């Protein structure tokens, strides 16, 4: 058979190899551009994180310095000056010292005789500490103690109960406070239950014998009331 005749149209048609190579180069260029964009975005994120971390570290350093000064005033009994100093610490919102400053600000207000301002400070702390942290537990106990001292044990009991429900280091104090305020509210059954919970949870406590006697006393009152 005679060989296939090559026409001018065939000559003008792009070689398949050249065409394929061109496509590969085009794809490589496209993906290279995407890689550069992704790298740039990643770099921007890393720089942002580094910047935020540097900012937080600086905030912590400044807050720590202010907090140290405020605590020095507090321990010296200069409560009015301490309150102002703790307010300065509170400005550093990204620092953990900010929340602690609210707690000591509240204690400073109490020492200065302003229970209303003290309550406001603790409530602000509770607004910040939404999770069940030990700081929230302390805040609940502090608010409850303010209410108990003001003769508002019905309100205090709920805060003591909330503090007791948090698995923190002050569970024992919360249980005792809950029991104490329940008794003051004449709710002997609730008080008895709280004292029994304490003995079950902390059998080796130094106060175990004292609480056992209280339990027996309350049981006697309840039995005497039932016999009437």
CSV table of C-alpha atoms in Angstrom, one decimal:
chain,number,residue,atom,x,y,z
A,1,UNK,CA,0.0,0.0,0.0
A,2,UNK,CA,1.2,3.5,-0.7
A,3,UNK,CA,2.3,5.6,2.3
A,4,UNK,CA,-0.2,8.1,3.8
A,5,UNK,CA,0.1,11.5,2.2
A,6,UNK,CA,0.8,14.4,4.6
A,7,UNK,CA,-1.2,17.4,3.8
A,8,UNK,CA,-0.6,21.0,4.7
A,9,UNK,CA,-3.4,20.8,7.3
A,10,UNK,CA,-1.5,18.0,9.1
A,11,UNK,CA,1.7,20.1,9.1
A,12,UNK,CA,-0.2,23.0,10.7
A,13,UNK,CA,-1.7,20.8,13.4
A,14,UNK,CA,0.2,21.0,16.8
A,15,UNK,CA,2.3,18.0,17.7
A,16,UNK,CA,0.6,15.9,20.4
A,17,UNK,CA,3.7,15.8,22.5
A,18,UNK,CA,4.1,19.6,22.4
A,19,UNK,CA,0.4,20.0,23.3
A,20,UNK,CA,0.6,17.6,26.2
A,21,UNK,CA,3.8,19.3,27.5
A,22,UNK,CA,2.1,22.6,27.3
A,23,UNK,CA,-0.8,21.4,29.4
A,24,UNK,CA,1.5,20.0,32.0
A,25,UNK,CA,3.5,23.2,32.2
A,26,UNK,CA,0.2,25.1,32.5
A,27,UNK,CA,-1.1,22.9,35.4
A,28,UNK,CA,2.3,23.1,37.2
A,29,UNK,CA,2.2,26.8,36.9
A,30,UNK,CA,-1.4,26.9,38.2
A,31,UNK,CA,-0.7,24.7,41.2
A,32,UNK,CA,2.5,26.6,41.9
A,33,UNK,CA,0.5,29.7,42.2
A,34,UNK,CA,-2.0,28.0,44.6
A,35,UNK,CA,0.9,26.7,46.6
A,36,UNK,CA,2.4,30.2,46.9
A,37,UNK,CA,-1.0,31.5,48.0
A,38,UNK,CA,-1.4,28.7,50.6
A,39,UNK,CA,2.1,29.3,51.9
A,40,UNK,CA,1.4,33.1,52.2
A,41,UNK,CA,-1.9,32.4,54.1
A,42,UNK,CA,-0.1,30.0,56.4
A,43,UNK,CA,2.6,32.5,57.0
A,44,UNK,CA,0.1,35.2,57.8
A,45,UNK,CA,-1.7,32.9,60.3
A,46,UNK,CA,1.6,32.0,62.0
A,47,UNK,CA,2.6,35.6,62.2
A,48,UNK,CA,-0.8,36.4,63.6
A,49,UNK,CA,-0.5,33.7,66.3
A,50,UNK,CA,3.1,34.9,67.1
A,51,UNK,CA,1.8,38.5,67.4
A,52,UNK,CA,-1.1,37.5,69.6
A,53,UNK,CA,1.2,35.4,71.8
A,54,UNK,CA,3.7,38.3,72.1
A,55,UNK,CA,0.8,40.6,72.9
A,56,UNK,CA,-0.5,38.2,75.6
A,57,UNK,CA,2.9,37.8,77.1
A,58,UNK,CA,3.4,41.6,77.3
A,59,UNK,CA,-0.1,41.9,78.8
A,60,UNK,CA,0.8,39.3,81.4
A,61,UNK,CA,4.0,41.0,82.3
A,62,UNK,CA,2.3,44.4,82.8
A,63,UNK,CA,-0.6,42.8,84.7
A,64,UNK,CA,1.7,40.9,87.0
A,65,UNK,CA,3.6,44.1,87.9
A,66,UNK,CA,0.3,45.9,88.6
A,67,UNK,CA,-1.1,42.9,90.5
A,68,UNK,CA,2.0,42.7,92.7
A,69,UNK,CA,1.6,46.4,93.6
A,70,UNK,CA,-2.1,46.0,94.3
A,71,UNK,CA,-1.5,42.9,96.6
A,72,UNK,CA,1.2,44.8,98.5
A,73,UNK,CA,-1.3,47.6,99.2
A,74,UNK,CA,-4.0,45.0,100.2
A,75,UNK,CA,-1.7,43.2,102.6
A,76,UNK,CA,-0.7,46.6,104.1
A,77,UNK,CA,-4.3,47.3,104.9
A,78,UNK,CA,-4.5,50.2,102.4
A,79,UNK,CA,-7.8,49.0,101.0
A,80,UNK,CA,-8.9,52.2,99.2
A,81,UNK,CA,-5.6,52.4,97.3
A,82,UNK,CA,-5.7,48.6,96.7
A,83,UNK,CA,-9.2,48.9,95.1
A,84,UNK,CA,-7.8,51.5,92.6
A,85,UNK,CA,-4.8,49.3,91.9
A,86,UNK,CA,-6.9,46.2,91.3
A,87,UNK,CA,-9.1,48.2,88.9
A,88,UNK,CA,-5.9,48.9,86.9
A,89,UNK,CA,-5.1,45.2,86.7
A,90,UNK,CA,-8.6,44.4,85.5
A,91,UNK,CA,-7.9,46.4,82.3
A,92,UNK,CA,-5.6,43.6,81.1
A,93,UNK,CA,-8.5,41.4,79.9
A,94,UNK,CA,-6.3,38.8,78.2
A,95,UNK,CA,-4.4,38.1,81.4
A,96,UNK,CA,-5.4,35.7,84.1
A,97,UNK,CA,-4.5,38.3,86.7
A,98,UNK,CA,-7.6,40.3,85.5
A,99,UNK,CA,-10.0,37.8,87.0
A,100,UNK,CA,-8.0,37.4,90.2
A,101,UNK,CA,-8.0,41.2,90.6
A,102,UNK,CA,-11.8,41.2,90.7
A,103,UNK,CA,-11.8,38.7,93.6
A,104,UNK,CA,-9.3,40.8,95.7
A,105,UNK,CA,-11.1,44.0,94.7
A,106,UNK,CA,-14.3,42.5,96.3
A,107,UNK,CA,-12.3,41.6,99.4
A,108,UNK,CA,-10.9,45.1,99.5
A,109,UNK,CA,-14.4,46.6,99.3
A,110,UNK,CA,-15.6,44.3,102.2
A,111,UNK,CA,-12.6,45.4,104.3
A,112,UNK,CA,-13.4,49.1,103.4
A,113,UNK,CA,-17.0,48.5,104.5
A,114,UNK,CA,-18.7,48.6,101.1
A,115,UNK,CA,-20.6,45.3,100.7
A,116,UNK,CA,-22.6,46.5,97.7
A,117,UNK,CA,-19.5,47.2,95.6
A,118,UNK,CA,-18.0,43.9,96.8
A,119,UNK,CA,-21.0,42.0,95.6
A,120,UNK,CA,-20.8,43.8,92.2
A,121,UNK,CA,-17.2,42.8,91.8
A,122,UNK,CA,-17.9,39.1,92.6
A,123,UNK,CA,-20.9,39.1,90.2
A,124,UNK,CA,-18.7,40.6,87.5
A,125,UNK,CA,-16.2,37.8,88.1
A,126,UNK,CA,-18.9,35.2,87.8
A,127,UNK,CA,-20.0,36.7,84.5
A,128,UNK,CA,-16.4,36.1,83.3
A,129,UNK,CA,-15.9,32.7,84.8
A,130,UNK,CA,-18.7,30.8,83.1
A,131,UNK,CA,-17.0,27.4,83.2
A,132,UNK,CA,-16.8,25.3,86.3
A,133,UNK,CA,-13.3,26.4,87.4
A,134,UNK,CA,-11.8,26.6,90.8
A,135,UNK,CA,-12.0,30.5,90.5
A,136,UNK,CA,-15.7,30.3,89.9
A,137,UNK,CA,-16.0,28.0,92.9
A,138,UNK,CA,-14.2,30.6,95.0
A,139,UNK,CA,-16.4,33.4,93.6
A,140,UNK,CA,-19.6,31.5,94.5
A,141,UNK,CA,-18.3,30.9,98.0
A,142,UNK,CA,-17.3,34.5,98.4
A,143,UNK,CA,-20.7,35.8,97.2
A,144,UNK,CA,-22.4,33.3,99.5
A,145,UNK,CA,-20.4,34.4,102.5
A,146,UNK,CA,-21.3,38.1,101.7
A,147,UNK,CA,-24.9,37.1,101.7
A,148,UNK,CA,-24.7,35.1,104.8
A,149,UNK,CA,-23.1,37.9,106.7
A,150,UNK,CA,-25.9,40.2,105.5
A,151,UNK,CA,-28.5,37.8,106.9
A,152,UNK,CA,-29.6,36.6,103.5
A,153,UNK,CA,-29.0,32.8,103.9
A,154,UNK,CA,-31.8,31.8,101.5
A,155,UNK,CA,-29.8,33.4,98.7
A,156,UNK,CA,-26.5,32.2,100.1
A,157,UNK,CA,-27.5,28.5,100.2
A,158,UNK,CA,-28.0,28.4,96.4
A,159,UNK,CA,-24.5,29.8,95.8
A,160,UNK,CA,-23.0,27.4,98.3
A,161,UNK,CA,-24.8,24.6,96.6
A,162,UNK,CA,-23.5,25.7,93.2
A,163,UNK,CA,-19.9,25.9,94.6
A,164,UNK,CA,-20.3,22.4,96.1
A,165,UNK,CA,-21.3,21.0,92.7
A,166,UNK,CA,-17.9,22.1,91.2
A,167,UNK,CA,-15.1,19.5,91.5
A,168,UNK,CA,-12.7,21.9,93.0
A,169,UNK,CA,-10.5,22.3,96.1
A,170,UNK,CA,-13.2,24.0,98.2
A,171,UNK,CA,-15.9,21.4,98.0
A,172,UNK,CA,-15.6,20.8,101.8
A,173,UNK,CA,-16.0,24.4,102.6
A,174,UNK,CA,-19.0,24.7,100.3
A,175,UNK,CA,-20.7,21.7,102.0
A,176,UNK,CA,-20.2,23.1,105.5
A,177,UNK,CA,-21.4,26.5,104.4
A,178,UNK,CA,-24.5,25.0,102.7
A,179,UNK,CA,-25.3,23.0,105.9
A,180,UNK,CA,-24.7,26.0,108.2
A,181,UNK,CA,-27.0,28.3,106.2
A,182,UNK,CA,-29.7,25.6,105.8
A,183,UNK,CA,-29.8,25.3,109.6
A,184,UNK,CA,-30.1,29.1,109.9
A,185,UNK,CA,-33.0,28.8,107.4
A,186,UNK,CA,-34.6,26.2,109.8
A,187,UNK,CA,-34.3,23.7,107.0
A,188,UNK,CA,-32.9,21.0,109.3
A,189,UNK,CA,-33.3,18.1,106.8
A,190,UNK,CA,-31.2,19.9,104.1
A,191,UNK,CA,-28.6,20.9,106.7
A,192,UNK,CA,-28.5,17.3,108.0
A,193,UNK,CA,-28.1,16.0,104.5
A,194,UNK,CA,-25.2,18.4,103.8
A,195,UNK,CA,-23.4,17.4,107.0
A,196,UNK,CA,-23.8,13.7,106.2
A,197,UNK,CA,-22.4,14.3,102.7
A,198,UNK,CA,-19.4,16.0,104.3
A,199,UNK,CA,-18.7,13.1,106.5
A,200,UNK,CA,-19.0,10.7,103.6
A,201,UNK,CA,-16.8,12.7,101.3
A,202,UNK,CA,-14.2,13.7,104.0
A,203,UNK,CA,-14.2,11.0,106.7
A,204,UNK,CA,-10.6,11.8,107.7
A,205,UNK,CA,-11.2,15.5,108.2
A,206,UNK,CA,-10.0,17.2,111.3
A,207,UNK,CA,-13.6,18.4,111.8
A,208,UNK,CA,-15.1,15.0,111.4
A,209,UNK,CA,-15.8,14.5,115.2
A,210,UNK,CA,-17.3,18.0,115.4
A,211,UNK,CA,-19.6,17.4,112.5
A,212,UNK,CA,-20.6,14.0,113.8
A,213,UNK,CA,-21.8,15.7,117.0
A,214,UNK,CA,-23.7,18.2,115.0
A,215,UNK,CA,-25.4,15.5,113.0
A,216,UNK,CA,-26.5,13.8,116.2
A,217,UNK,CA,-27.8,17.1,117.6
A,218,UNK,CA,-29.8,17.8,114.4
A,219,UNK,CA,-31.2,14.2,114.3
A,220,UNK,CA,-32.4,14.7,117.9
A,221,UNK,CA,-34.1,17.9,116.9
A,222,UNK,CA,-35.8,16.3,113.9
A,223,UNK,CA,-36.9,13.3,116.0
A,224,UNK,CA,-38.3,15.6,118.8
A,225,UNK,CA,-40.2,17.6,116.2
A,226,UNK,CA,-41.7,14.5,114.7
A,227,UNK,CA,-42.8,13.3,118.1
A,228,UNK,CA,-44.9,16.4,118.8
